[in-house]
Amino acid sequence: MPAGTRVVVRRRLSPAEAAEHGARWADVVGILTAVGPAGLRVRPDRSPDLPEVAVTADDVEAVKPARIAELVHSYRSRGHLMAETDPLAYRQRKH
């Protein structure tokens, strides 16, 4: 992925961070500023005053373009509204 792409990076937390937050992974949403064999750097979206986050290649679990992550989230949270299910009025469907 080229620098300047808005992404979601799932990174592994250090043991101290994991104990503090109660989780093993953290998602960083932001703009890629540098990509290299050693890892990548992400400028967080929500807090521009936060410094860039450096994620080493060993700690990167997944990198997805943010638009894909937003699409997956919307289907997970609102997909039931699009489903045509009516458990009380059963009718045979024709395929």
PDB file of C-alpha atoms in Angstrom:
ATOM      1  CA  MET A   1       0.000   0.000   0.000  1.00  0.00           C
ATOM      2  CA  PRO A   2       1.374   3.428  -0.840  1.00  0.00           C
ATOM      3  CA  ALA A   3       1.958   6.175   1.693  1.00  0.00           C
ATOM      4  CA  GLY A   4      -1.017   8.502   1.997  1.00  0.00           C
ATOM      5  CA  THR A   5      -3.592   5.679   2.061  1.00  0.00           C
ATOM      6  CA  ARG A   6      -6.144   5.719   4.884  1.00  0.00           C
ATOM      7  CA  VAL A   7      -5.879   2.369   6.653  1.00  0.00           C
ATOM      8  CA  VAL A   8      -6.769   0.323   9.708  1.00  0.00           C
ATOM      9  CA  VAL A   9      -3.703  -1.392  11.208  1.00  0.00           C
ATOM     10  CA  ARG A  10      -4.134  -4.130  13.799  1.00  0.00           C
ATOM     11  CA  ARG A  11      -1.028  -4.256  15.954  1.00  0.00           C
ATOM     12  CA  ARG A  12       0.098  -6.573  18.725  1.00  0.00           C
ATOM     13  CA  LEU A  13       0.412  -4.852  22.104  1.00  0.00           C
ATOM     14  CA  SER A  14       3.457  -5.293  24.315  1.00  0.00           C
ATOM     15  CA  PRO A  15       2.876  -7.350  27.501  1.00  0.00           C
ATOM     16  CA  ALA A  16       2.785  -4.147  29.578  1.00  0.00           C
ATOM     17  CA  GLU A  17       0.235  -2.516  27.244  1.00  0.00           C
ATOM     18  CA  ALA A  18      -1.830  -5.723  27.138  1.00  0.00           C
ATOM     19  CA  ALA A  19      -1.971  -5.855  30.940  1.00  0.00           C
ATOM     20  CA  GLU A  20      -3.005  -2.198  31.108  1.00  0.00           C
ATOM     21  CA  HIS A  21      -5.719  -2.391  28.420  1.00  0.00           C
ATOM     22  CA  GLY A  22      -6.869  -5.976  28.918  1.00  0.00           C
ATOM     23  CA  ALA A  23      -6.436  -6.821  25.221  1.00  0.00           C
ATOM     24  CA  ARG A  24      -3.720  -8.319  23.047  1.00  0.00           C
ATOM     25  CA  TRP A  25      -4.441  -6.265  19.914  1.00  0.00           C
ATOM     26  CA  ALA A  26      -5.210  -2.634  19.131  1.00  0.00           C
ATOM     27  CA  ASP A  27      -6.508  -1.051  15.945  1.00  0.00           C
ATOM     28  CA  VAL A  28      -4.958   2.165  14.687  1.00  0.00           C
ATOM     29  CA  VAL A  29      -7.004   4.103  12.116  1.00  0.00           C
ATOM     30  CA  GLY A  30      -5.122   6.721  10.184  1.00  0.00           C
ATOM     31  CA  ILE A  31      -3.011   7.732   7.207  1.00  0.00           C
ATOM     32  CA  LEU A  32       0.080   5.740   6.230  1.00  0.00           C
ATOM     33  CA  THR A  33       3.053   8.072   6.275  1.00  0.00           C
ATOM     34  CA  ALA A  34       5.856   5.569   5.675  1.00  0.00           C
ATOM     35  CA  VAL A  35       6.029   1.956   4.562  1.00  0.00           C
ATOM     36  CA  GLY A  36       9.188  -0.145   4.655  1.00  0.00           C
ATOM     37  CA  PRO A  37      10.524  -3.626   5.339  1.00  0.00           C
ATOM     38  CA  ALA A  38      10.955  -2.765   9.034  1.00  0.00           C
ATOM     39  CA  GLY A  39       7.301  -1.791   9.438  1.00  0.00           C
ATOM     40  CA  LEU A  40       5.107   1.228   8.922  1.00  0.00           C
ATOM     41  CA  ARG A  41       4.159   4.561  10.427  1.00  0.00           C
ATOM     42  CA  VAL A  42       0.566   5.742  10.810  1.00  0.00           C
ATOM     43  CA  ARG A  43      -0.701   9.221  11.664  1.00  0.00           C
ATOM     44  CA  PRO A  44      -3.918   8.687  13.706  1.00  0.00           C
ATOM     45  CA  ASP A  45      -7.112  10.198  12.249  1.00  0.00           C
ATOM     46  CA  ARG A  46      -9.067  11.079  15.346  1.00  0.00           C
ATOM     47  CA  SER A  47      -6.426  12.935  17.312  1.00  0.00           C
ATOM     48  CA  PRO A  48      -4.170  15.055  15.135  1.00  0.00           C
ATOM     49  CA  ASP A  49      -2.196  16.123  18.222  1.00  0.00           C
ATOM     50  CA  LEU A  50      -1.098  12.499  18.835  1.00  0.00           C
ATOM     51  CA  PRO A  51       2.307  11.532  17.463  1.00  0.00           C
ATOM     52  CA  GLU A  52       2.685   9.087  14.593  1.00  0.00           C
ATOM     53  CA  VAL A  53       2.465   5.437  15.588  1.00  0.00           C
ATOM     54  CA  ALA A  54       5.363   3.236  14.476  1.00  0.00           C
ATOM     55  CA  VAL A  55       4.398  -0.396  14.045  1.00  0.00           C
ATOM     56  CA  THR A  56       7.169  -2.915  13.465  1.00  0.00           C
ATOM     57  CA  ALA A  57       6.682  -5.558  10.807  1.00  0.00           C
ATOM     58  CA  ASP A  58       6.540  -8.303  13.462  1.00  0.00           C
ATOM     59  CA  ASP A  59       3.683  -6.573  15.313  1.00  0.00           C
ATOM     60  CA  VAL A  60       1.450  -5.968  12.287  1.00  0.00           C
ATOM     61  CA  GLU A  61      -1.436  -8.416  12.288  1.00  0.00           C
ATOM     62  CA  ALA A  62      -3.456  -6.939   9.430  1.00  0.00           C
ATOM     63  CA  VAL A  63      -3.560  -3.832   7.272  1.00  0.00           C
ATOM     64  CA  LYS A  64      -6.796  -2.999   5.498  1.00  0.00           C
ATOM     65  CA  PRO A  65      -7.857   0.060   3.607  1.00  0.00           C
ATOM     66  CA  ALA A  66     -10.223   1.949   5.902  1.00  0.00           C
ATOM     67  CA  ARG A  67     -13.065   1.936   3.397  1.00  0.00           C
ATOM     68  CA  ILE A  68     -13.122  -1.873   3.474  1.00  0.00           C
ATOM     69  CA  ALA A  69     -13.135  -1.882   7.278  1.00  0.00           C
ATOM     70  CA  GLU A  70     -16.009   0.624   7.298  1.00  0.00           C
ATOM     71  CA  LEU A  71     -17.963  -1.495   4.804  1.00  0.00           C
ATOM     72  CA  VAL A  72     -17.494  -4.650   6.895  1.00  0.00           C
ATOM     73  CA  HIS A  73     -18.577  -2.775  10.031  1.00  0.00           C
ATOM     74  CA  SER A  74     -21.713  -1.416   8.359  1.00  0.00           C
ATOM     75  CA  TYR A  75     -22.781  -4.889   7.177  1.00  0.00           C
ATOM     76  CA  ARG A  76     -22.140  -6.334  10.638  1.00  0.00           C
ATOM     77  CA  SER A  77     -24.109  -3.615  12.392  1.00  0.00           C
ATOM     78  CA  ARG A  78     -26.936  -3.020   9.876  1.00  0.00           C
ATOM     79  CA  GLY A  79     -27.091  -6.201   7.806  1.00  0.00           C
ATOM     80  CA  HIS A  80     -30.086  -7.508   9.737  1.00  0.00           C
ATOM     81  CA  LEU A  81     -32.111  -4.542   8.466  1.00  0.00           C
ATOM     82  CA  MET A  82     -31.621  -5.636   4.840  1.00  0.00           C
ATOM     83  CA  ALA A  83     -32.392  -9.312   5.426  1.00  0.00           C
ATOM     84  CA  GLU A  84     -35.827 -10.412   4.340  1.00  0.00           C
ATOM     85  CA  THR A  85     -36.790 -12.487   7.340  1.00  0.00           C
ATOM     86  CA  ASP A  86     -40.194 -12.712   8.930  1.00  0.00           C
ATOM     87  CA  PRO A  87     -40.317 -15.600  11.413  1.00  0.00           C
ATOM     88  CA  LEU A  88     -44.074 -15.179  12.051  1.00  0.00           C
ATOM     89  CA  ALA A  89     -45.317 -15.194   8.478  1.00  0.00           C
ATOM     90  CA  TYR A  90     -43.749 -18.217   6.805  1.00  0.00           C
ATOM     91  CA  ARG A  91     -44.161 -18.370   3.067  1.00  0.00           C
ATOM     92  CA  GLN A  92     -42.597 -20.723   0.578  1.00  0.00           C
ATOM     93  CA  ARG A  93     -40.071 -18.969  -1.629  1.00  0.00           C
ATOM     94  CA  LYS A  94     -39.672 -19.804  -5.292  1.00  0.00           C
ATOM     95  CA  HIS A  95     -36.129 -19.934  -6.546  1.00  0.00           C
TER      96      HIS A  95
END
